[in-house]
PDB file of C-alpha atoms in Angstrom:
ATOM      1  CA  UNK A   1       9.403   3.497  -9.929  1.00 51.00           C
ATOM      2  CA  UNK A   2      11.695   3.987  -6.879  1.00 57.00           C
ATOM      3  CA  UNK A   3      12.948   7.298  -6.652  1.00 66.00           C
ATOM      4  CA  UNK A   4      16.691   7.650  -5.716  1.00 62.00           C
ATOM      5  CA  UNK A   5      18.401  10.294  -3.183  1.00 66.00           C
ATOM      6  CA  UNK A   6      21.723  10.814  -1.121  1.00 87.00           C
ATOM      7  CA  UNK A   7      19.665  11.931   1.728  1.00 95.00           C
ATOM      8  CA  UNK A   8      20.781   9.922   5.029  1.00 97.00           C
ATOM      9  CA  UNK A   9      18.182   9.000   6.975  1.00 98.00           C
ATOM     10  CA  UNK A  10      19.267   6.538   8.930  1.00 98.00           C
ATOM     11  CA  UNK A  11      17.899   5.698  12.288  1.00 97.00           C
ATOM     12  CA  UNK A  12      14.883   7.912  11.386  1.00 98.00           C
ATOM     13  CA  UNK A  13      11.332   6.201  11.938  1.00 98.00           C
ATOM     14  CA  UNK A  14       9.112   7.694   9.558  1.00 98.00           C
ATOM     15  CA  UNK A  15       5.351   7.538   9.551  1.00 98.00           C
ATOM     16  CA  UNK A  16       2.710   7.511   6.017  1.00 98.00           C
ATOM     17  CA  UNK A  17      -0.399   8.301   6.627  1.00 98.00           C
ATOM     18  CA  UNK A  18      -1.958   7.168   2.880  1.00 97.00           C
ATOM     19  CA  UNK A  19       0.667   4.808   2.683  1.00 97.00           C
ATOM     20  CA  UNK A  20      -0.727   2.767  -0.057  1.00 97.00           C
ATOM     21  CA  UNK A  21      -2.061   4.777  -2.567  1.00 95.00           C
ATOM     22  CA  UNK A  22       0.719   5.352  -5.584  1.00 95.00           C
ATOM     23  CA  UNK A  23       2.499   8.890  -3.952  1.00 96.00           C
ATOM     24  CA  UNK A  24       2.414   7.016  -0.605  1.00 97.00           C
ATOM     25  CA  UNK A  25       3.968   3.747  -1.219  1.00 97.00           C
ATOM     26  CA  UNK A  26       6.739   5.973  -3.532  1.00 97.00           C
ATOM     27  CA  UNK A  27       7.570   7.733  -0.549  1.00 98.00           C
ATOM     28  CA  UNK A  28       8.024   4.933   1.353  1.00 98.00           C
ATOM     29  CA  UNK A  29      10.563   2.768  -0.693  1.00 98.00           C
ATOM     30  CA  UNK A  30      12.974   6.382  -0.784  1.00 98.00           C
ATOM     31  CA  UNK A  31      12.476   6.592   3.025  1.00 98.00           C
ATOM     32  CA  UNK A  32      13.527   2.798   2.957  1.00 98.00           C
ATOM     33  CA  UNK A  33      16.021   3.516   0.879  1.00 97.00           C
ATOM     34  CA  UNK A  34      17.776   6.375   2.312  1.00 98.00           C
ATOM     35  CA  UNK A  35      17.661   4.128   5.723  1.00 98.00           C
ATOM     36  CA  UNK A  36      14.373   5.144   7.635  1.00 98.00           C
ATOM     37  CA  UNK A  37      12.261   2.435   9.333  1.00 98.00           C
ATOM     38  CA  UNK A  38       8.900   2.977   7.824  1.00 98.00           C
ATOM     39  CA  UNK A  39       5.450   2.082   9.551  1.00 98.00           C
ATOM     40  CA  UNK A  40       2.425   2.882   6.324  1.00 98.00           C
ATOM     41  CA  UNK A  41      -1.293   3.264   7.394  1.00 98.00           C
ATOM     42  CA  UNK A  42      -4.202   3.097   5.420  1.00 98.00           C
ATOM     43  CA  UNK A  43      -7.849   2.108   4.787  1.00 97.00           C
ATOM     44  CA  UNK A  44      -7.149  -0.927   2.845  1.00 96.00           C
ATOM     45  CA  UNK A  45      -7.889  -3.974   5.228  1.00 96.00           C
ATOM     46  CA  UNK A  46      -4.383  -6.005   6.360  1.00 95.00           C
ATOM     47  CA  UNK A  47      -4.852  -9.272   4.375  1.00 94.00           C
ATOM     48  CA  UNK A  48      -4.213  -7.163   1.823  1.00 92.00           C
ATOM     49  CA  UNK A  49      -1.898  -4.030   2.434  1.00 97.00           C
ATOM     50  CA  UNK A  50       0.863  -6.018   4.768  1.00 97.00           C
ATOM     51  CA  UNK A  51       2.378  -7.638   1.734  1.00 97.00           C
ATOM     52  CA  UNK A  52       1.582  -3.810  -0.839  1.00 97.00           C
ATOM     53  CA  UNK A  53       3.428  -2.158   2.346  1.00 98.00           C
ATOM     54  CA  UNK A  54       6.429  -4.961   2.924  1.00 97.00           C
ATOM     55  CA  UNK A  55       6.860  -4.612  -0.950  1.00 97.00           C
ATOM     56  CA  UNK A  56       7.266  -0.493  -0.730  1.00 97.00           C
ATOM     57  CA  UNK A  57       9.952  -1.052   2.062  1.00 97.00           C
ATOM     58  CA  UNK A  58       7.841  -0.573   4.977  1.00 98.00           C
ATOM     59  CA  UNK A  59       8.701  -2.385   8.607  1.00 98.00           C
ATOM     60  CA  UNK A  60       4.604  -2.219   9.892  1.00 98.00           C
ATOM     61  CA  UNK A  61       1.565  -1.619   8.132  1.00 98.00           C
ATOM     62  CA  UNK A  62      -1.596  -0.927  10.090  1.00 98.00           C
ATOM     63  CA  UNK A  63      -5.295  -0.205   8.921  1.00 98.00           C
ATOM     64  CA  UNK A  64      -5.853   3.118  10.290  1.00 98.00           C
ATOM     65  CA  UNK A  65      -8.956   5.916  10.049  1.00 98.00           C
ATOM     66  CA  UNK A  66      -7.127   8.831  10.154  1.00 98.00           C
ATOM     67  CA  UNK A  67     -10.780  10.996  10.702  1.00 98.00           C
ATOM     68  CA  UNK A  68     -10.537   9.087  13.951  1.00 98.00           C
ATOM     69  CA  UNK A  69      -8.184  10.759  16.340  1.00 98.00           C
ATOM     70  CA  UNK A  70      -7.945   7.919  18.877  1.00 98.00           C
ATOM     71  CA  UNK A  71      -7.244   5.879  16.177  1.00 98.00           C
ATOM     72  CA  UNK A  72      -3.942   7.615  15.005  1.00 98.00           C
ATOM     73  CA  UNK A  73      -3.096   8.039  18.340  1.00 98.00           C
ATOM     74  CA  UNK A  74      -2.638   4.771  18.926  1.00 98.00           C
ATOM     75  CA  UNK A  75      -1.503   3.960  15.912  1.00 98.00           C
ATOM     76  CA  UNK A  76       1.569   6.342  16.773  1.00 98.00           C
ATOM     77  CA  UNK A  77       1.475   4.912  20.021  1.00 98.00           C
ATOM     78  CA  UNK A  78       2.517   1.446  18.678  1.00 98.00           C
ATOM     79  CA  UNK A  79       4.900   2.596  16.403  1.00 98.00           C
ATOM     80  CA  UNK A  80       6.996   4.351  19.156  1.00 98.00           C
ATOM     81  CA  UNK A  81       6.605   1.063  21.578  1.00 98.00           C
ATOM     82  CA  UNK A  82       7.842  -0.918  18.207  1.00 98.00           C
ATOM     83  CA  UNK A  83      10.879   1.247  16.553  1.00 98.00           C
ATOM     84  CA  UNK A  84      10.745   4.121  19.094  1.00 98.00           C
ATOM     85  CA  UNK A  85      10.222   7.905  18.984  1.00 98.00           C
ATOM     86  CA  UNK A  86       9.005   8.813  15.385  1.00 98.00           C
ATOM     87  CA  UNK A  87      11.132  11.342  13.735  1.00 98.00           C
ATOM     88  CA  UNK A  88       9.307  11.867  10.281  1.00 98.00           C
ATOM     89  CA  UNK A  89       5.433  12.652   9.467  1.00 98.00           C
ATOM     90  CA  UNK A  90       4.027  12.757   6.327  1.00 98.00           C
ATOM     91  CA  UNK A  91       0.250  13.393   5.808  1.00 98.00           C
ATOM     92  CA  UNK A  92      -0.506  11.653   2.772  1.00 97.00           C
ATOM     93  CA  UNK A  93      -3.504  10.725   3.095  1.00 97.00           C
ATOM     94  CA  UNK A  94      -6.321  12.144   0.789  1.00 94.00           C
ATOM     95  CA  UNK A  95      -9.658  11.743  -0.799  1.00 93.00           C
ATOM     96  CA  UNK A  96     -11.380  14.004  -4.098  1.00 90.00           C
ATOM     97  CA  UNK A  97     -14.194  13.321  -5.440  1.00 88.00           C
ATOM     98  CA  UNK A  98     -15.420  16.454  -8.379  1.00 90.00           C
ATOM     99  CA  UNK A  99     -18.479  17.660  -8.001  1.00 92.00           C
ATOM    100  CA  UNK A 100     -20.156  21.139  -8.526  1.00 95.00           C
ATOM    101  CA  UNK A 101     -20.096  23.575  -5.319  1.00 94.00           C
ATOM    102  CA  UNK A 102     -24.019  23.981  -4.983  1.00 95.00           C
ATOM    103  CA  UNK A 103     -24.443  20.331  -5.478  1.00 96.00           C
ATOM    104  CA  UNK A 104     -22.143  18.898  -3.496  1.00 95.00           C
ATOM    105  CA  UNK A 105     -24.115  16.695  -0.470  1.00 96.00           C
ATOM    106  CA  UNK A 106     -22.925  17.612   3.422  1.00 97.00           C
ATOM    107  CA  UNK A 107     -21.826  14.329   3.753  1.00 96.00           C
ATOM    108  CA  UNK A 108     -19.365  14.411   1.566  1.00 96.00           C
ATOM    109  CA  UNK A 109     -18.348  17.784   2.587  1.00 95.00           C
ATOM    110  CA  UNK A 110     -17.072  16.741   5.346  1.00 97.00           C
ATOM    111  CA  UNK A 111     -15.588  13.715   4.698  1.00 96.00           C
ATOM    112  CA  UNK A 112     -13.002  15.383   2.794  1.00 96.00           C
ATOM    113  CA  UNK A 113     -12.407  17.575   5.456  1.00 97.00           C
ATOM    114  CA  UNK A 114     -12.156  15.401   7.761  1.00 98.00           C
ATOM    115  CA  UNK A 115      -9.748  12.999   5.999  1.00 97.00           C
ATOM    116  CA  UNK A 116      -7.769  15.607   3.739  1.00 96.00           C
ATOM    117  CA  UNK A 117      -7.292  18.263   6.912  1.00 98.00           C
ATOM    118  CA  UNK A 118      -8.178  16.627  10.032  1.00 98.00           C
ATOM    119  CA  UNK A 119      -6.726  13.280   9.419  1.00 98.00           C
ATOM    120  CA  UNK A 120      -2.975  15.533   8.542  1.00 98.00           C
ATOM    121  CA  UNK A 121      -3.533  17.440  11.832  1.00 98.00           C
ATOM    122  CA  UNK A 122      -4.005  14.493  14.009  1.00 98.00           C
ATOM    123  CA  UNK A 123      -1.079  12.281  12.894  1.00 98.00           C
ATOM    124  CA  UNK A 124       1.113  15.811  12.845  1.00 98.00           C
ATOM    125  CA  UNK A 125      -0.034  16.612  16.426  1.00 98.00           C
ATOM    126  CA  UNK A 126       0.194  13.062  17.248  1.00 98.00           C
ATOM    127  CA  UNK A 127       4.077  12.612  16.276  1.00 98.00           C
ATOM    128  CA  UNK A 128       4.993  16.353  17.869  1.00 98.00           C
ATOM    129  CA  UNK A 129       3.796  15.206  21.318  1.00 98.00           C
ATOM    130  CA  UNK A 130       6.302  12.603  20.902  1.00 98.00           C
ATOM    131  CA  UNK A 131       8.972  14.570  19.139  1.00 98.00           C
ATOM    132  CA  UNK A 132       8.130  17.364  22.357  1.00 98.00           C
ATOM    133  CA  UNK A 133       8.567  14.685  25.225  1.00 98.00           C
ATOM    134  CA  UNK A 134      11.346  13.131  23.590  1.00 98.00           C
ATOM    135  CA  UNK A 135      13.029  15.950  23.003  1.00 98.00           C
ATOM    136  CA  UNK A 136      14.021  15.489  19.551  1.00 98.00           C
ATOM    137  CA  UNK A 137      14.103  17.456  16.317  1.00 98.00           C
ATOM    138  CA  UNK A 138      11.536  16.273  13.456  1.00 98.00           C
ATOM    139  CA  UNK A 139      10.350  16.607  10.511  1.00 98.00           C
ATOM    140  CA  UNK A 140       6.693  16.920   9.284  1.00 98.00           C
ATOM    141  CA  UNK A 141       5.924  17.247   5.680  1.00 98.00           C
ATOM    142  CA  UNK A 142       2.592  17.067   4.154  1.00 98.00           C
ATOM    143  CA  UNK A 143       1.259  16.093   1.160  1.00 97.00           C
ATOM    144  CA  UNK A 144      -0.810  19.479  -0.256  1.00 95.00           C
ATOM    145  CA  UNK A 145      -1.658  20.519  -3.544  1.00 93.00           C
ATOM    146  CA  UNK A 146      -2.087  23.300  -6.412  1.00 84.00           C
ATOM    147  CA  UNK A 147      -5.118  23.832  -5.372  1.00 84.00           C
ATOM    148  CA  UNK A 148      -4.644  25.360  -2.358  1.00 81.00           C
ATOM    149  CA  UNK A 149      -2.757  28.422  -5.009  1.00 83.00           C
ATOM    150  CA  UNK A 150      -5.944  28.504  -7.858  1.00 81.00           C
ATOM    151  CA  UNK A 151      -9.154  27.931  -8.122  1.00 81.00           C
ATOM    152  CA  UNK A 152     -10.306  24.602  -8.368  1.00 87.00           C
ATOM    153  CA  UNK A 153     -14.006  24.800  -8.338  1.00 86.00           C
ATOM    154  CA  UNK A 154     -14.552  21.374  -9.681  1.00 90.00           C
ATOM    155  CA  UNK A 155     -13.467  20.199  -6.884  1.00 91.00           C
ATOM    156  CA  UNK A 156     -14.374  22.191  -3.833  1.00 93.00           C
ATOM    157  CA  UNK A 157     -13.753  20.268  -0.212  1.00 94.00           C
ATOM    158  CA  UNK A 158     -10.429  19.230  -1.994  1.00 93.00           C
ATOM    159  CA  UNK A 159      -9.149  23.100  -2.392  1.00 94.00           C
ATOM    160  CA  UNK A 160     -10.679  24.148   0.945  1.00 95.00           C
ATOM    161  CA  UNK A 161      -8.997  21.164   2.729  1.00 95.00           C
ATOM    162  CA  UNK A 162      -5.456  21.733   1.141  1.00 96.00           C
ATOM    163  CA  UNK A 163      -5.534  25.416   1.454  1.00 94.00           C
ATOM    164  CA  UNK A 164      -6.677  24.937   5.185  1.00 97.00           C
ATOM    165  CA  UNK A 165      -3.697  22.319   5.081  1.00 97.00           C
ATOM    166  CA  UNK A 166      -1.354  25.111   4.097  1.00 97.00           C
ATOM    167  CA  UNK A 167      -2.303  27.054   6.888  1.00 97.00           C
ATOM    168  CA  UNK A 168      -2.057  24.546   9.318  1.00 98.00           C
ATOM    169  CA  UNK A 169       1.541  23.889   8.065  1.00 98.00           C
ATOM    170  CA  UNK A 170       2.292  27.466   8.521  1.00 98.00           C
ATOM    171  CA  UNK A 171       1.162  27.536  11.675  1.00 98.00           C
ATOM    172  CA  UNK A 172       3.225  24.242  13.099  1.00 98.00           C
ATOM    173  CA  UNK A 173       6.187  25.827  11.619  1.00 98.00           C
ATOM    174  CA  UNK A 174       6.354  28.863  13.346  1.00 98.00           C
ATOM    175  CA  UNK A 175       5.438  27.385  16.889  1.00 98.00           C
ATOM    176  CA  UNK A 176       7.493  24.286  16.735  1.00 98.00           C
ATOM    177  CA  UNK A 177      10.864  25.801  15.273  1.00 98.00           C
ATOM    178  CA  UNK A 178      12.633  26.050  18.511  1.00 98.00           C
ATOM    179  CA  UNK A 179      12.104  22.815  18.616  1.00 98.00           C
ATOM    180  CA  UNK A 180      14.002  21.810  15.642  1.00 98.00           C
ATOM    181  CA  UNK A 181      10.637  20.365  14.318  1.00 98.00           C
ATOM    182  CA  UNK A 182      10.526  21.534  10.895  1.00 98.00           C
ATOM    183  CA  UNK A 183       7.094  21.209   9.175  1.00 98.00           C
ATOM    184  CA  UNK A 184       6.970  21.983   5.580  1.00 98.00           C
ATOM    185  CA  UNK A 185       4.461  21.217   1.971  1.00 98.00           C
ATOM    186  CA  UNK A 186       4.873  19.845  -1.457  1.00 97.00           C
ATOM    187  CA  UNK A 187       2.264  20.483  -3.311  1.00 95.00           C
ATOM    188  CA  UNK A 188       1.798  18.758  -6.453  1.00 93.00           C
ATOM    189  CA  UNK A 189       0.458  19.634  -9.698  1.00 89.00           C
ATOM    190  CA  UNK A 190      -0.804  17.221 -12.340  1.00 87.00           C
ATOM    191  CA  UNK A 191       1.190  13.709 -11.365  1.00 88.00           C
ATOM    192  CA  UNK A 192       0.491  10.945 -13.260  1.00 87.00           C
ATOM    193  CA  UNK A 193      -0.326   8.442 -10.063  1.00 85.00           C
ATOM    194  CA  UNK A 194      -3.247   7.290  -8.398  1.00 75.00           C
ATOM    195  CA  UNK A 195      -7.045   7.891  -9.754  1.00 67.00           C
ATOM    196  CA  UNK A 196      -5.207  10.676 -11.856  1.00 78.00           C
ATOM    197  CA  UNK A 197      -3.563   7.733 -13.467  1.00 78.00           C
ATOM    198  CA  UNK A 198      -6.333   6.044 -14.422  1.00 73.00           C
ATOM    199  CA  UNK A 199      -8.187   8.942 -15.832  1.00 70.00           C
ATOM    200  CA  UNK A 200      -5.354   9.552 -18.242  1.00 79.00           C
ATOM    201  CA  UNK A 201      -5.137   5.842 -18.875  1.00 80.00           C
ATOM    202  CA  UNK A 202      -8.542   5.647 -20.363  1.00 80.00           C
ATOM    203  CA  UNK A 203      -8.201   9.463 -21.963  1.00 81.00           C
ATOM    204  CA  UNK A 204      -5.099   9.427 -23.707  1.00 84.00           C
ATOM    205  CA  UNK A 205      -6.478  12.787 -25.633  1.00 84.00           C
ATOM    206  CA  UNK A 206      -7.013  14.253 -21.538  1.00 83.00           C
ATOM    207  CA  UNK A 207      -3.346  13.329 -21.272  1.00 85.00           C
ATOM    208  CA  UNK A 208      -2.178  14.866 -23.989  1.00 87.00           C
ATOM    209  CA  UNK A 209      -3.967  17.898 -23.324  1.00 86.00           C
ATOM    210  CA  UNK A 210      -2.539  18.348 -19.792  1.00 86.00           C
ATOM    211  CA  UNK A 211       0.981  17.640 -20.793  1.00 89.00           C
ATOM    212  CA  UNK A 212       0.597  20.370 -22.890  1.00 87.00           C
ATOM    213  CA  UNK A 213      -0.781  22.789 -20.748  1.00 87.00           C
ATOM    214  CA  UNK A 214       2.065  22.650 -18.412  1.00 90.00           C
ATOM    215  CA  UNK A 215       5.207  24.451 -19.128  1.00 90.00           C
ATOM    216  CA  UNK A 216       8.094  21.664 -18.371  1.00 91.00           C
ATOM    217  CA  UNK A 217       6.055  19.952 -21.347  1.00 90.00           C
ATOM    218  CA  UNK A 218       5.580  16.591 -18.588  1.00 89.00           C
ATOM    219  CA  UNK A 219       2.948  14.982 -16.024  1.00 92.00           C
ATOM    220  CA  UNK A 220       4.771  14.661 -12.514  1.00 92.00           C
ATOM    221  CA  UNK A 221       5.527  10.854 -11.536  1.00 94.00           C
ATOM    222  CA  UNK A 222       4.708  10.035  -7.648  1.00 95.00           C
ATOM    223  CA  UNK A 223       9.011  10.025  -7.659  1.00 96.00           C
ATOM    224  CA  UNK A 224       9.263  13.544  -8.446  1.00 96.00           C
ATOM    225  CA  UNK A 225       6.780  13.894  -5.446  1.00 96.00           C
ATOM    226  CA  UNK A 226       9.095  11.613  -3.427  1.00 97.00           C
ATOM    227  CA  UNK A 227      12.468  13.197  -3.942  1.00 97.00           C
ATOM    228  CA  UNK A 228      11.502  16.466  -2.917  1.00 97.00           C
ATOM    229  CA  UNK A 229       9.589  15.111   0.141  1.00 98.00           C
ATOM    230  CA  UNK A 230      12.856  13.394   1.511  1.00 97.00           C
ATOM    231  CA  UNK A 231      14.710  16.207   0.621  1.00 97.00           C
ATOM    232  CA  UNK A 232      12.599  18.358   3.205  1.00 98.00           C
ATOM    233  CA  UNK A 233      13.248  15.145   5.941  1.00 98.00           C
ATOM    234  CA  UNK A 234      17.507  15.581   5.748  1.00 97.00           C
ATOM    235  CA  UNK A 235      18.401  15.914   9.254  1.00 97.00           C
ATOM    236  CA  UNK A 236      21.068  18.403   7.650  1.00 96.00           C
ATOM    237  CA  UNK A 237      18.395  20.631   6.184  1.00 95.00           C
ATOM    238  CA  UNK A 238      18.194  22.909   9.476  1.00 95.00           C
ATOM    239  CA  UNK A 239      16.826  26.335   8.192  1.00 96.00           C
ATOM    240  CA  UNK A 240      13.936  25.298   5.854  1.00 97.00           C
ATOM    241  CA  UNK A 241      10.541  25.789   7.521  1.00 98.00           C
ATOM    242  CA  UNK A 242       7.157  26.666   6.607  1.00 98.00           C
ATOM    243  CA  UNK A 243       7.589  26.432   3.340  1.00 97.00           C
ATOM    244  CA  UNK A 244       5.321  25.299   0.351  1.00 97.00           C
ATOM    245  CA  UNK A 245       8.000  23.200  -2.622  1.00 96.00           C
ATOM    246  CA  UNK A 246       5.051  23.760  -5.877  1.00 94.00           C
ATOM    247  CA  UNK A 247       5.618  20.849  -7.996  1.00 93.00           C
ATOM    248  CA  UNK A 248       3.357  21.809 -10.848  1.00 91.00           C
ATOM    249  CA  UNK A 249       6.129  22.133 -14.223  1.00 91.00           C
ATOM    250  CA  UNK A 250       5.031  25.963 -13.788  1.00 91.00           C
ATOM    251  CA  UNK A 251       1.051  25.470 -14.669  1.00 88.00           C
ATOM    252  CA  UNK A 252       0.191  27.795 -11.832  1.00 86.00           C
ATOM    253  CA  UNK A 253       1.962  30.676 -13.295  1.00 88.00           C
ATOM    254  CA  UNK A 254       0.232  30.208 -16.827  1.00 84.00           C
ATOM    255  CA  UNK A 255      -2.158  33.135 -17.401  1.00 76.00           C
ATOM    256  CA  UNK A 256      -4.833  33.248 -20.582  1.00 72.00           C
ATOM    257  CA  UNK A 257      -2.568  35.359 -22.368  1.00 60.00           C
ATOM    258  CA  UNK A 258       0.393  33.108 -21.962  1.00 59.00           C
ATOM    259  CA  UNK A 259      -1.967  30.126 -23.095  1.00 57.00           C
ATOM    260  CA  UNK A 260      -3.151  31.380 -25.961  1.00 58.00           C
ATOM    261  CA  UNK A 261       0.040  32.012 -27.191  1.00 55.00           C
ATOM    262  CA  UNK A 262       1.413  29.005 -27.056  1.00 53.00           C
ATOM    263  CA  UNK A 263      -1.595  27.764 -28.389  1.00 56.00           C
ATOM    264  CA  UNK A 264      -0.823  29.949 -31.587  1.00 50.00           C
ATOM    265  CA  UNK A 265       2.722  28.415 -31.797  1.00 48.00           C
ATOM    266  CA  UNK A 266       1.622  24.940 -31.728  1.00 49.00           C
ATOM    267  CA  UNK A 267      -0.457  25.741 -34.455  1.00 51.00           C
ATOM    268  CA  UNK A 268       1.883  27.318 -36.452  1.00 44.00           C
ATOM    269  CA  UNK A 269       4.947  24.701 -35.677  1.00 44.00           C
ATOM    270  CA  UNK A 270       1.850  22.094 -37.094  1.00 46.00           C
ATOM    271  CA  UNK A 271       0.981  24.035 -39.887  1.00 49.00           C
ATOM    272  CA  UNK A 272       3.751  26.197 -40.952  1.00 48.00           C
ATOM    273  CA  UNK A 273       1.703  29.653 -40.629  1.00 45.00           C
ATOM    274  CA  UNK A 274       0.223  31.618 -38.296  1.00 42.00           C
ATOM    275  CA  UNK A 275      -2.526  30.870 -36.589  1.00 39.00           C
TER     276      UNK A 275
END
């Protein structure tokens, strides 16, 4: 689903880094939408993304490793010499994979890392030298997460990357605001996109469970993640920086008390009584 806002964006040229994956092609058809030329980079080999990108709105599509800092340089490179100075940066790309903390191998260590936090820094560096010699305001938002605000130990690179992430942001913010580069975070909570997606799809009792564990009562859709990430790109937004927008339907503030509680009136609204 497309997601629909009266933010103005045009003449913008917007960059995805994880521009295929469900969040990333979501974002892209708003940018489209609101009037941004969008360029989408990802793993997934051209014969196959160009036409997945064209369909989410996007102008270019190129198959990009964003661990590989050349790579995104010239990746930004050709995007500038295409549709000139990029305006908008969003760090989207990601990879999670659960395992235990003393298990976990070195390898894949730092392969999250290096694609969850590195990969963001690069194409957010990348687009500021631009932004810098262009002199022109921007926008950078990335893509963090819940987990950079609890625990998460199922999933350990993941929370170290986005909470590094978070203070990356923080620090971009504060050094680039005279700049009028404004760098900001959503952070999601449980959406209902991507592998996510098809976990629930083959657990509908998992899905039910979640839904329920998060106050709003709902799963986010990759559109809820996509209004509130062109929200933070409005030119006419001129005061918000380094700032974290928690898209989680409250789960982060639930504490064991609070849970219990509302498991004990679930019970009782099933069962008439008490629990």
């Amino acid at each position: 689903m497309t997601a629909t806002t009266a933010v103005d964006l045009t003449g913008q040229v917007a960059l995805i880094s994880g521009g295929l994956g469900d969040i990333g092609r979501t974002i892209a058809s708003t940018l489209s939408a609101a009037g941004a030329t969008v360029a989408l980079a990802d793993i997934v080999d051209p014969n196959g993304g160009t036409a997945r990108a064209t369909a989410a709105g996007a102008a270019r599509y190129d198959r990009v490793d964003v661990r590989d800092a050349a790579a995104v340089e010239a990746w930004v490179q050709a995007v500038r010499d295409e549709f000139g100075t990029p305006t908008i940066a969003i760090p989207a790309a990601a990879t999670v994979t659960p395992a235990e903390p003393h298990e976990i191998s070195a390898t894949r260590w730092t392969d999250e890392l290096r694609t969850n936090l590195d990969g963001a820094f690069f194409l957010a560096q990348s687009v500021i030298r631009r932004l810098l010699d262009a002199d022109r305001p921007g926008r950078i938002v990335f893509i963090g997460s819940w987990a950079a605000d609890r625990p998460h130990p199922h999933v350990p690179a993941y929370t170290a990357a986005k909470a590094g992430l978070r203070g990356l942001m923080w620090s971009l913010a504060l050094r680039y605001a005279a700049a009028g580069i404004l760098v900001n975070e959503v952070a999601p909570g449980l959406v209902d996109a991507g592998v996510s997606s098809q976990v629930f799809a083959t657990d509908p009792a998992l899905r039910a469970r979640s839904s329920a564990a998060i106050p709003t009562g709902a799963l986010l859709s990759a559109a809820d993640v996509a209004v509130e990430v062109v929200r933070l790109c409005d030119p006419e937004l001129r005061h918000i920086t380094g700032t974290t927008a928690v898209l989680d339907g409250g789960i982060s503030l639930v504490t064991p008390l609070f849970a219990q509680s509302t498991e004990r009136r679930q019970d009782t609204a099933a069962n008439g009584r008490p629990a």
